[in-house]
Amino acid sequence: MTTMSNLPAEVLEEILSRTPVTSLRTMRSTCKKWNNLSKKKIIPEAARKQQGLMLIKKKICSLSFSLHEIHKDDYVVPCINQVDIPRNIEVEKIFHCDGILLCVIEDNCSLLVWNPYLGQTRRIEVSSDADMNDRYALGYDNNNSSHKILRIKKDFKNSDGLGYEIYRFASNSWSLLDEEVMKPEWDVWSVQRSSVSLKGNTYFLLQGNDYDDQEDEEEEDDEEYEDDDDVLPKDNFLLCFDYTTERFGPRLLLPFNPHVEETVALSCIGEERLVMLYQSFKTYKGIEIWVTDKIDPKAVSWSKFLKVDITPLTGFPVDFYADSFVIDEEKKVAAVFDIHCSYQKAHIIGEDGYLKCVNMGRASDVGNGQPLVFSSYVPSLVKVPVKQPKGKRKGRSSETKSNKNKKGRKIKIIGG
Amino acid sequence: MSSNKILLTSSDGESFEIDEAVARKFLIIVHMMEDNCAGEAIPLENVTGDILSKIIEYAKMHVNEPSEEDEDEEAKKNLDSWDAKFMEKLDLETIFKIILAANYLNFEGLLGFASQTVADYIKDKTPEEVREIFNIENDFTPEEEEEIRKENAWTFNE
């Protein structure tokens, strides 16, 4: 009698990989074999959808956005849902890399590293001078094949007021980075969304803080702008932190030159490319979206994805300020969110200009607050690095949880 | 297209004569044909006659698989409709056997389609229902089951 349990593993995988993401939980709850198999591959549907993550009232929320059907009348309204984080803790900030989330929790004193797709978590304590202005980023060291966390904090002993620390999963420890090596010239109090981890490294969007220079050049900028080729973006650039060398790279130029008040947003598409939105309102009122052709810590090249006029004549609301966005490359459209509207509406733009406005839904358990940080998230099978045991216990079975050790450092290993 | 006929023999002795073009859908046969002398029947030890006949029926319909660039919407719709009817008539047991056979024969098109059909059975079912359909034993303790539920509470809901 042929039953599912008699099917060879590769055939079973073939079948299970075709279940929709919504049935993932059912599939995993069926039996241990299915649970294990489901973690060997990302369900194609999960990989295909565009996920965005954001924080609303200290809870992680996800927005699954597909612009594929945007032209159709029966387009399904995207809905913001709460993502249930292990043990329902409050999250102050989120960052991510390679499908792993780095959450700052418990009043900024701890970090939770979490791969939702695999259900693995790990907790890391931050050193005692944790502060709500600390910035973090997650990346990967290719030479040592391990993840690292970068922490940027206030440190008035240093000339630029900033200190840098690295947590290396390979050694389970924090260490300070040499100040001389750093000095990326930036303002650490810039907005949360200004960094994206891509291919194991983190790209920071830096907006100039040379306010004195800016005033003098106000006049000149308008003239310079007409001649795009000559314009050197002095105040806005990307800077990449390379976790393998533990250094910041050179300034990476943006394909546009925003004035200080103009809006710029950084995101990523898929796992290999950055995408940026630029809303100009000084010289002309429009939105430009650019995608990288090539990017690495030392160089970048861009190509234009979309450029749209957004005066109120075209259908845009007056006083529209772009905050976050999502693009669909195939359909050549983008959905743009307004900073003032708390994600209640998405404005859809395409090559033909303004297309429509879509009302967003919110699941009932999602708070009413203003979403922070919208960033594109791609699930992965990358395992959360486990704490290397210091002595006795070697392997661990997939379902056991380990105890707190005496110093209060909680070590939770779930999943295998 | 060649009008060569290939002879296939199932594990229980049934013989099937099919066009070479159809036989080429089964990659395992392509290899066997290269090794085999022309004219001899190809034995398929792992497939019974009833299943093989179904598979051949499907292969014949798909021998002229429309390419991706093909604009013939009508033809695609007809084929999809035929495919749906083909599966509807089969019980789960038979579909499993077809999957195993398609896997053995290395017939990707049918393997994918049949796998999708089975995957669709799981949609919208509870774990209990799924276990019943597929005759699977629940090897989780109640605590483990609860843990799995919690771990996967994040699954991006529609």
Coordinates of C-alpha atoms in Angstrom, one line a residue:
Chain A
M1 CA 0.0 0.0 0.0
T2 CA 1.6 3.2 -1.1
T3 CA 1.3 5.9 1.4
M4 CA 3.1 9.2 1.8
S5 CA 5.5 7.7 4.3
N6 CA 6.8 5.3 1.6
L7 CA 7.8 8.0 -0.8
P8 CA 11.5 8.6 -1.3
A9 CA 12.8 11.8 0.3
E10 CA 13.3 13.7 -2.9
V11 CA 9.8 13.0 -4.1
L12 CA 8.4 14.0 -0.8
E13 CA 10.4 17.2 -1.0
E14 CA 9.1 17.8 -4.4
I15 CA 5.5 17.7 -3.1
L16 CA 6.1 19.6 0.1
S17 CA 7.9 22.4 -1.6
R18 CA 4.8 23.2 -3.5
T19 CA 2.6 23.9 -0.6
P20 CA 1.8 27.6 -0.1
V21 CA 3.4 29.5 2.7
T22 CA 0.1 29.7 4.5
S23 CA 0.1 26.0 4.9
L24 CA 3.7 25.9 6.1
R25 CA 2.6 25.6 9.7
T26 CA 0.2 22.8 9.0
M27 CA 2.8 21.0 7.1
R28 CA 5.4 21.2 9.8
S29 CA 2.9 20.2 12.5
T30 CA 2.0 17.0 10.7
C31 CA 5.1 14.9 11.7
K32 CA 8.8 15.2 12.4
K33 CA 9.8 14.1 9.0
W34 CA 7.9 16.8 7.3
N35 CA 9.1 19.4 9.8
N36 CA 12.7 18.6 9.0
L37 CA 12.2 18.3 5.3
S38 CA 10.4 21.7 5.1
K39 CA 13.5 23.4 6.5
K40 CA 15.8 22.2 3.7
K41 CA 14.4 24.4 1.1
I42 CA 12.6 27.7 0.9
I43 CA 9.1 27.3 -0.4
P44 CA 9.3 29.0 -3.8
E45 CA 6.3 31.1 -3.0
A46 CA 7.9 32.5 0.1
A47 CA 11.0 33.3 -1.9
R48 CA 9.0 35.0 -4.6
K49 CA 6.8 37.3 -2.6
Q50 CA 8.0 40.7 -1.5
Q51 CA 8.0 40.9 2.2
G52 CA 8.5 44.1 4.1
L53 CA 9.1 44.2 7.8
M54 CA 8.4 47.1 10.1
L55 CA 8.0 48.0 13.7
I56 CA 4.7 49.2 15.0
K57 CA 4.4 49.9 18.7
K58 CA 7.4 47.6 19.4
K59 CA 6.0 44.6 17.6
I60 CA 7.3 43.3 14.3
C61 CA 4.8 43.5 11.5
S62 CA 5.0 42.2 8.1
L63 CA 3.6 43.4 4.9
S64 CA 3.3 41.0 2.0
F65 CA 3.1 43.1 -1.1
S66 CA 2.7 41.8 -4.6
L67 CA 2.3 44.3 -7.3
H68 CA 1.9 41.7 -10.0
E69 CA -1.9 42.1 -10.2
I70 CA -1.9 45.8 -9.7
H71 CA -3.6 46.6 -12.9
K72 CA -6.5 44.2 -12.3
D73 CA -9.7 45.2 -10.7
D74 CA -9.7 42.4 -8.3
Y75 CA -6.4 43.3 -6.9
V76 CA -6.1 42.0 -3.3
V77 CA -5.4 44.8 -0.8
P78 CA -2.2 44.2 1.0
C79 CA -2.5 43.8 4.7
I80 CA -0.1 44.5 7.5
N81 CA 0.1 41.5 9.9
Q82 CA 1.8 41.1 13.2
V83 CA 4.7 38.6 13.2
D84 CA 4.7 36.6 16.4
I85 CA 8.1 36.8 17.8
P86 CA 9.2 34.1 20.2
R87 CA 8.0 34.9 23.7
N88 CA 6.2 38.0 22.6
I89 CA 9.0 40.4 23.6
E90 CA 9.0 44.1 22.8
V91 CA 11.3 45.1 20.0
E92 CA 13.0 48.4 19.9
K93 CA 14.7 48.1 16.5
I94 CA 15.2 45.6 13.8
F95 CA 17.9 45.0 11.3
H96 CA 18.4 42.0 9.1
C97 CA 20.8 40.2 6.8
D98 CA 20.5 37.0 4.8
G99 CA 17.1 36.3 6.1
I100 CA 18.2 36.5 9.7
L101 CA 16.7 39.2 11.9
L102 CA 18.6 41.1 14.5
C103 CA 16.2 42.6 17.0
V104 CA 17.1 45.0 19.8
I105 CA 15.0 44.1 22.8
E106 CA 14.5 44.7 26.4
D107 CA 15.2 48.4 26.6
N108 CA 18.2 48.1 24.2
C109 CA 20.1 45.8 26.5
S110 CA 19.8 42.6 24.6
L111 CA 19.8 41.4 21.0
L112 CA 17.8 38.6 19.6
V113 CA 19.0 36.9 16.5
W114 CA 16.2 35.1 14.7
N115 CA 15.6 33.2 11.6
P116 CA 11.8 33.0 11.3
Y117 CA 11.8 30.5 8.5
L118 CA 13.7 28.0 10.5
G119 CA 12.4 29.0 13.9
Q120 CA 15.9 29.4 15.3
T121 CA 16.8 32.1 17.9
R122 CA 19.7 33.2 19.9
R123 CA 20.1 35.8 22.4
I124 CA 23.1 38.1 22.9
E125 CA 23.7 40.5 25.8
V126 CA 25.0 44.0 25.0
S127 CA 27.7 45.5 27.2
S128 CA 26.6 47.7 30.0
D129 CA 26.6 51.0 28.3
A130 CA 23.7 50.2 26.0
D131 CA 21.8 53.2 24.9
M132 CA 18.7 53.8 22.8
N133 CA 20.7 55.6 20.2
D134 CA 22.9 52.6 19.5
R135 CA 22.8 51.4 15.9
Y136 CA 23.4 47.9 14.9
A137 CA 24.0 46.0 11.7
L138 CA 24.3 42.3 10.9
G139 CA 26.8 40.9 8.4
Y140 CA 28.9 38.0 7.3
D141 CA 32.6 37.4 7.3
N142 CA 33.5 35.3 4.2
N143 CA 37.0 34.4 5.4
N144 CA 35.8 33.0 8.7
S145 CA 32.4 31.8 7.5
S146 CA 30.6 33.4 10.4
H147 CA 28.3 36.2 11.2
K148 CA 29.1 39.4 13.0
I149 CA 27.2 42.2 14.5
L150 CA 28.4 45.8 14.3
R151 CA 27.4 48.2 17.0
I152 CA 27.8 51.9 16.6
K153 CA 27.5 53.8 19.8
K154 CA 28.2 57.1 21.5
D155 CA 31.7 57.4 22.7
F156 CA 32.9 60.8 23.6
K157 CA 36.4 59.7 24.1
N158 CA 36.7 59.5 20.3
S159 CA 37.1 62.4 18.0
D160 CA 33.9 61.9 16.1
G161 CA 31.9 61.0 19.2
L162 CA 31.3 57.5 18.0
G163 CA 32.6 54.1 19.0
Y164 CA 32.4 50.8 17.1
E165 CA 32.2 47.4 18.5
I166 CA 32.0 44.0 16.8
Y167 CA 30.4 40.9 18.0
R168 CA 31.9 37.8 16.4
F169 CA 29.7 34.7 16.5
A170 CA 32.8 32.6 16.0
S171 CA 34.2 33.6 19.4
N172 CA 30.9 34.6 21.1
S173 CA 32.5 37.9 22.2
W174 CA 32.4 41.7 21.7
S175 CA 35.5 43.7 20.9
L176 CA 36.1 47.3 20.1
L177 CA 37.3 48.4 16.7
D178 CA 40.2 50.5 16.3
E179 CA 39.1 54.1 16.1
E180 CA 41.8 55.1 13.6
V181 CA 40.5 52.7 11.2
M182 CA 37.0 54.0 11.3
K183 CA 36.0 57.6 10.9
P184 CA 33.2 57.3 8.4
E185 CA 32.1 60.9 8.9
W186 CA 28.5 60.6 9.7
D187 CA 25.8 61.6 12.0
V188 CA 24.8 58.6 14.0
W189 CA 21.5 60.1 14.9
S190 CA 20.2 59.8 11.4
V191 CA 17.0 57.8 10.8
Q192 CA 16.6 54.2 11.4
R193 CA 16.1 53.1 7.8
S194 CA 19.4 54.3 6.5
S195 CA 21.1 51.0 6.4
V196 CA 20.6 47.8 4.4
S197 CA 22.6 44.6 4.6
L198 CA 23.3 43.0 1.3
K199 CA 25.4 40.0 0.4
G200 CA 26.8 39.9 3.9
N201 CA 27.8 43.6 4.2
T202 CA 26.0 46.6 5.4
Y203 CA 25.5 49.8 3.3
F204 CA 24.8 52.9 5.2
L205 CA 23.0 55.9 3.6
L206 CA 24.7 59.0 4.9
Q207 CA 23.1 62.3 4.6
G208 CA 25.5 65.2 4.9
N209 CA 25.7 67.2 8.0
D210 CA 27.9 70.0 6.7
Y211 CA 25.2 72.5 7.3
D212 CA 27.6 75.5 7.0
D213 CA 28.8 74.5 3.6
Q214 CA 25.3 73.9 2.4
E215 CA 24.2 77.5 3.0
D216 CA 27.0 78.9 0.9
E217 CA 26.3 76.5 -1.9
E218 CA 22.5 77.0 -2.0
E219 CA 22.8 79.3 -5.0
E220 CA 25.3 77.3 -6.8
D221 CA 23.5 74.0 -6.4
D222 CA 20.6 75.1 -8.6
E223 CA 22.9 75.9 -11.5
E224 CA 25.0 72.8 -11.0
Y225 CA 21.9 70.7 -11.1
E226 CA 21.2 71.4 -14.7
D227 CA 24.4 69.8 -15.6
D228 CA 24.0 66.4 -14.1
D229 CA 27.4 65.0 -15.2
D230 CA 29.4 67.5 -13.3
V231 CA 27.6 67.2 -10.0
L232 CA 29.5 65.6 -7.3
P233 CA 27.3 64.4 -4.5
K234 CA 29.2 65.9 -1.6
D235 CA 26.7 65.4 1.1
N236 CA 24.9 62.2 0.3
F237 CA 26.6 58.9 -0.3
L238 CA 26.6 55.3 0.7
L239 CA 29.3 53.7 2.8
C240 CA 29.8 50.0 3.1
F241 CA 31.0 48.2 6.2
D242 CA 32.8 45.1 5.1
Y243 CA 32.6 42.4 7.8
T244 CA 35.4 40.4 6.3
T245 CA 38.0 43.2 6.6
E246 CA 36.1 45.0 9.4
R247 CA 36.5 48.3 7.6
F248 CA 34.4 50.9 6.0
G249 CA 34.9 51.2 2.3
P250 CA 35.2 54.4 0.2
R251 CA 32.3 56.7 -0.5
L252 CA 29.9 55.3 -3.0
L253 CA 28.2 57.8 -5.2
L254 CA 24.5 58.2 -5.6
P255 CA 23.0 58.7 -9.1
F256 CA 21.4 61.9 -8.0
N257 CA 22.2 64.8 -5.8
P258 CA 19.6 65.5 -3.2
H259 CA 19.4 68.8 -1.4
V260 CA 19.3 68.5 2.4
E261 CA 15.5 68.6 2.7
E262 CA 14.7 66.3 -0.1
T263 CA 13.7 62.7 0.6
V264 CA 15.9 59.8 0.0
A265 CA 15.1 56.2 0.9
L266 CA 17.2 53.1 0.7
S267 CA 16.0 49.6 0.3
C268 CA 17.0 46.3 -1.3
I269 CA 15.4 44.1 -3.9
G270 CA 16.0 40.4 -3.7
E271 CA 19.4 39.6 -2.1
E272 CA 21.7 41.2 -4.5
R273 CA 20.7 44.7 -5.3
L274 CA 20.1 48.0 -3.6
V275 CA 17.3 50.2 -4.7
M276 CA 16.9 53.9 -3.9
L277 CA 14.1 56.4 -4.1
Y278 CA 14.7 60.1 -4.5
Q279 CA 11.9 62.6 -4.2
S280 CA 12.9 65.9 -5.5
F281 CA 11.0 69.1 -4.9
K282 CA 13.6 71.8 -5.4
T283 CA 14.2 71.9 -9.1
Y284 CA 11.3 69.7 -10.2
K285 CA 8.6 67.7 -8.4
G286 CA 9.2 64.1 -9.1
I287 CA 10.2 60.7 -7.8
E288 CA 13.1 58.8 -9.2
I289 CA 13.9 55.2 -8.4
W290 CA 17.3 53.7 -9.1
V291 CA 18.5 50.1 -8.9
T292 CA 22.1 48.9 -8.7
D293 CA 23.6 47.0 -11.5
K294 CA 26.7 46.1 -9.6
I295 CA 27.5 46.7 -6.0
D296 CA 30.3 45.7 -3.7
P297 CA 32.0 47.5 -0.8
K298 CA 34.2 49.5 -3.1
A299 CA 32.1 50.4 -6.1
V300 CA 28.6 50.8 -7.3
S301 CA 26.8 51.4 -10.6
W302 CA 23.2 52.3 -11.0
S303 CA 20.5 52.3 -13.6
K304 CA 17.2 54.2 -13.5
F305 CA 14.1 52.2 -12.8
L306 CA 11.5 54.9 -12.9
K307 CA 11.1 58.6 -13.0
V308 CA 7.7 60.1 -12.4
D309 CA 6.3 63.6 -12.2
I310 CA 4.4 64.0 -8.9
T311 CA 2.8 67.4 -9.0
P312 CA -0.8 67.4 -7.7
L313 CA -1.9 67.6 -11.3
T314 CA -0.9 64.0 -11.8
G315 CA -3.0 62.7 -9.0
F316 CA -0.7 62.9 -6.1
P317 CA -1.9 64.4 -2.9
V318 CA -0.5 67.8 -2.0
D319 CA 2.4 67.7 0.5
F320 CA 3.3 64.2 -0.3
Y321 CA 6.5 63.0 1.2
A322 CA 7.8 59.6 0.2
D323 CA 8.8 57.5 3.1
S324 CA 9.2 53.9 2.0
F325 CA 8.5 52.0 -1.2
V326 CA 8.3 48.6 -2.9
I327 CA 9.0 47.9 -6.6
D328 CA 8.0 45.3 -9.0
E329 CA 10.6 45.0 -11.7
E330 CA 8.5 42.9 -14.1
K331 CA 5.5 45.2 -14.1
K332 CA 7.7 48.3 -13.9
V333 CA 5.7 49.8 -11.1
A334 CA 6.4 51.0 -7.6
A335 CA 4.2 51.5 -4.5
V336 CA 5.2 54.5 -2.5
F337 CA 4.1 55.3 1.1
D338 CA 3.6 58.7 2.5
I339 CA 5.4 59.6 5.7
H340 CA 2.4 61.3 7.0
C341 CA -0.1 58.6 6.4
S342 CA 1.1 55.8 8.6
Y343 CA 0.8 53.3 5.8
Q344 CA -2.9 53.7 5.3
K345 CA -2.4 54.3 1.6
A346 CA 0.0 53.2 -1.0
H347 CA 0.4 55.3 -4.2
I348 CA 1.2 53.2 -7.2
I349 CA 3.3 54.7 -9.9
G350 CA 4.6 53.4 -13.2
E351 CA 6.1 54.5 -16.4
D352 CA 2.9 56.1 -17.4
G353 CA 2.9 58.2 -14.2
Y354 CA 0.5 58.0 -11.3
L355 CA -1.7 54.9 -11.5
K356 CA -3.8 54.6 -8.5
C357 CA -4.1 54.8 -4.7
V358 CA -4.5 51.6 -2.7
N359 CA -5.9 51.5 0.8
M360 CA -3.9 49.2 3.0
G361 CA -5.3 46.8 5.5
R362 CA -4.2 46.2 9.0
A363 CA -4.9 43.0 10.9
S364 CA -6.8 43.5 14.1
D365 CA -3.8 42.7 16.3
V366 CA -1.6 45.3 14.7
G367 CA -1.3 48.5 16.7
N368 CA -2.2 52.0 15.4
G369 CA 1.2 53.5 15.7
Q370 CA 3.3 54.9 12.9
P371 CA 5.4 52.2 11.3
L372 CA 9.1 52.6 11.5
V373 CA 11.7 51.1 9.2
F374 CA 10.1 49.4 6.2
S375 CA 12.7 47.1 4.8
S376 CA 12.5 44.4 2.3
Y377 CA 13.0 41.0 3.7
V378 CA 13.8 37.7 2.0
P379 CA 13.5 34.5 4.0
S380 CA 16.5 32.2 3.9
L381 CA 17.8 28.9 5.3
V382 CA 20.8 30.5 6.9
K383 CA 21.2 29.0 10.3
V384 CA 21.4 31.2 13.3
P385 CA 24.9 30.6 14.6
V386 CA 24.7 28.6 17.8
K387 CA 26.8 29.3 20.8
Q388 CA 29.9 27.0 20.7
P389 CA 29.8 24.9 23.9
K390 CA 32.7 25.7 26.1
G391 CA 33.2 22.1 27.2
K392 CA 31.0 19.3 28.0
R393 CA 27.9 19.2 25.9
K394 CA 28.6 18.6 22.3
G395 CA 25.6 18.0 20.0
R396 CA 22.0 18.8 20.8
S397 CA 18.8 17.1 19.8
S398 CA 16.5 19.2 17.7
E399 CA 13.8 19.8 20.2
T400 CA 15.6 20.4 23.5
K401 CA 16.1 23.8 25.0
S402 CA 19.2 24.4 27.1
N403 CA 19.3 26.0 30.5
K404 CA 20.4 29.4 31.5
N405 CA 23.9 29.3 32.7
K406 CA 24.7 30.8 36.0
K407 CA 25.7 34.2 34.9
G408 CA 22.3 34.8 33.6
R409 CA 23.3 34.7 30.0
K410 CA 20.3 33.0 28.5
I411 CA 21.1 30.5 25.8
K412 CA 18.1 29.4 23.9
I413 CA 18.6 27.0 21.0
I414 CA 15.4 25.9 19.3
G415 CA 15.3 23.9 16.1
G416 CA 18.1 22.0 14.5
Chain B
M1 CA 9.3 14.1 -36.1
S2 CA 10.4 10.4 -36.3
S3 CA 7.7 7.8 -36.7
N4 CA 9.8 5.2 -35.0
K5 CA 7.9 3.0 -32.6
I6 CA 9.3 2.1 -29.3
L7 CA 8.1 -0.9 -27.4
L8 CA 7.8 -0.7 -23.6
T9 CA 7.1 -3.5 -21.2
S10 CA 5.7 -3.0 -17.8
S11 CA 6.7 -4.9 -14.7
D12 CA 3.6 -7.1 -15.0
G13 CA 4.2 -8.0 -18.6
E14 CA 2.0 -5.6 -20.4
S15 CA 3.3 -4.2 -23.7
F16 CA 2.9 -0.7 -25.0
E17 CA 3.9 0.6 -28.4
I18 CA 4.4 4.3 -28.6
D19 CA 6.0 6.9 -30.9
E20 CA 9.6 7.7 -30.2
A21 CA 8.7 11.3 -29.6
V22 CA 6.5 10.3 -26.7
A23 CA 9.0 7.9 -25.3
R24 CA 11.6 10.7 -25.3
K25 CA 9.6 12.4 -22.6
F26 CA 10.9 9.7 -20.2
L27 CA 14.5 10.6 -19.8
I28 CA 15.3 7.2 -18.4
I29 CA 14.3 5.8 -21.7
V30 CA 16.4 8.2 -23.7
H31 CA 19.4 6.8 -21.9
M32 CA 18.3 3.2 -22.4
M33 CA 17.7 3.8 -26.1
E34 CA 21.2 5.0 -26.6
D35 CA 22.5 1.8 -25.0
N36 CA 19.9 -0.6 -26.4
C37 CA 19.9 -2.1 -29.9
A38 CA 17.1 -0.8 -32.0
G39 CA 13.9 -2.9 -32.0
E40 CA 14.1 -4.6 -28.6
A41 CA 11.4 -3.9 -26.1
I42 CA 12.5 -1.8 -23.1
P43 CA 11.6 -3.3 -19.8
L44 CA 10.3 -1.0 -17.1
E45 CA 10.7 -3.0 -13.9
N46 CA 9.3 -0.4 -11.5
V47 CA 6.1 0.5 -13.3
T48 CA 2.9 -1.6 -13.5
G49 CA 0.8 -1.7 -16.6
D50 CA -2.2 0.3 -15.3
I51 CA 0.1 3.1 -14.2
L52 CA 2.1 3.1 -17.3
S53 CA -0.9 3.4 -19.5
K54 CA -2.0 6.5 -17.6
I55 CA 1.4 8.0 -17.9
I56 CA 1.6 7.3 -21.6
E57 CA -1.9 8.9 -22.0
Y58 CA -0.6 12.0 -20.3
A59 CA 2.7 12.0 -22.3
K60 CA 0.8 11.8 -25.6
M61 CA -1.2 14.9 -24.8
H62 CA 2.0 16.7 -23.9
V63 CA 4.2 15.6 -26.7
N64 CA 3.9 19.0 -28.4
E65 CA 4.5 21.0 -25.2
P66 CA 3.8 24.6 -26.1
S67 CA 6.9 26.8 -25.4
E68 CA 6.8 29.8 -23.1
E69 CA 6.8 32.2 -26.1
D70 CA 3.8 30.5 -27.6
E71 CA 0.9 32.9 -27.7
D72 CA -1.8 30.3 -28.2
E73 CA -3.9 31.0 -25.1
E74 CA -6.7 28.8 -26.4
A75 CA -4.5 25.8 -26.7
K76 CA -2.9 26.3 -23.3
K77 CA -6.3 26.6 -21.7
N78 CA -7.5 23.4 -23.4
L79 CA -4.5 21.5 -22.2
D80 CA -4.9 22.8 -18.7
S81 CA -8.5 21.7 -18.7
W82 CA -7.6 18.3 -20.0
D83 CA -4.9 18.0 -17.3
A84 CA -7.4 18.9 -14.6
K85 CA -9.9 16.3 -15.7
F86 CA -7.1 13.7 -16.0
M87 CA -6.2 14.2 -12.3
E88 CA -9.8 14.5 -11.1
K89 CA -10.6 11.0 -12.1
L90 CA -7.7 9.5 -10.1
D91 CA -7.7 8.6 -6.4
L92 CA -4.9 9.6 -4.2
E93 CA -3.4 6.1 -4.1
T94 CA -3.1 6.1 -7.9
I95 CA -1.6 9.6 -7.9
F96 CA 1.1 8.5 -5.5
K97 CA 1.9 5.6 -7.8
I98 CA 2.1 7.9 -10.8
I99 CA 4.4 10.2 -8.9
L100 CA 6.7 7.3 -8.0
A101 CA 6.6 6.1 -11.6
A102 CA 7.2 9.6 -13.1
N103 CA 10.1 9.9 -10.7
Y104 CA 11.6 6.6 -11.9
L105 CA 11.0 7.4 -15.5
N106 CA 12.4 10.9 -15.0
F107 CA 9.3 12.4 -16.6
E108 CA 9.6 15.9 -15.2
G109 CA 6.4 17.4 -16.5
L110 CA 4.1 14.8 -15.0
L111 CA 6.1 14.6 -11.8
G112 CA 5.7 18.4 -11.2
F113 CA 2.0 18.4 -12.1
A114 CA 1.2 15.4 -9.9
S115 CA 3.2 16.7 -7.0
Q116 CA 1.3 20.0 -7.2
T117 CA -2.0 18.1 -7.2
V118 CA -1.0 16.3 -4.0
A119 CA 0.3 19.6 -2.5
D120 CA -3.0 21.1 -3.2
Y121 CA -4.7 18.5 -1.0
I122 CA -2.8 19.9 1.9
K123 CA -3.9 23.5 1.4
D124 CA -6.4 24.6 4.1
K125 CA -6.4 21.4 6.0
T126 CA -5.6 21.0 9.6
P127 CA -2.6 18.8 10.6
E128 CA -5.0 16.2 11.8
E129 CA -6.8 16.1 8.5
V130 CA -3.5 15.9 6.6
R131 CA -2.4 13.0 8.7
E132 CA -5.6 11.2 8.0
I133 CA -5.4 11.7 4.3
F134 CA -1.9 10.5 4.1
N135 CA -2.0 7.9 6.8
I136 CA 0.8 9.5 8.8
E137 CA 1.4 8.9 12.4
N138 CA 1.7 11.9 14.7
D139 CA 5.1 11.5 16.3
F140 CA 5.0 14.8 18.3
T141 CA 4.3 15.0 21.9
P142 CA 1.6 17.6 22.8
E143 CA 4.4 19.9 24.1
E144 CA 6.4 19.5 20.9
E145 CA 3.3 20.2 18.8
E146 CA 2.6 23.4 20.8
E147 CA 6.2 24.5 20.2
I148 CA 5.9 24.0 16.5
R149 CA 2.7 26.0 16.5
K150 CA 4.4 28.9 18.3
E151 CA 7.6 28.7 16.2
N152 CA 5.6 29.1 13.1
A153 CA 3.1 31.7 14.2
W154 CA 4.9 34.2 12.1
T155 CA 4.0 32.5 8.8
F156 CA 3.0 35.4 6.6
N157 CA -0.7 35.3 6.6
E158 CA -2.8 36.2 3.7

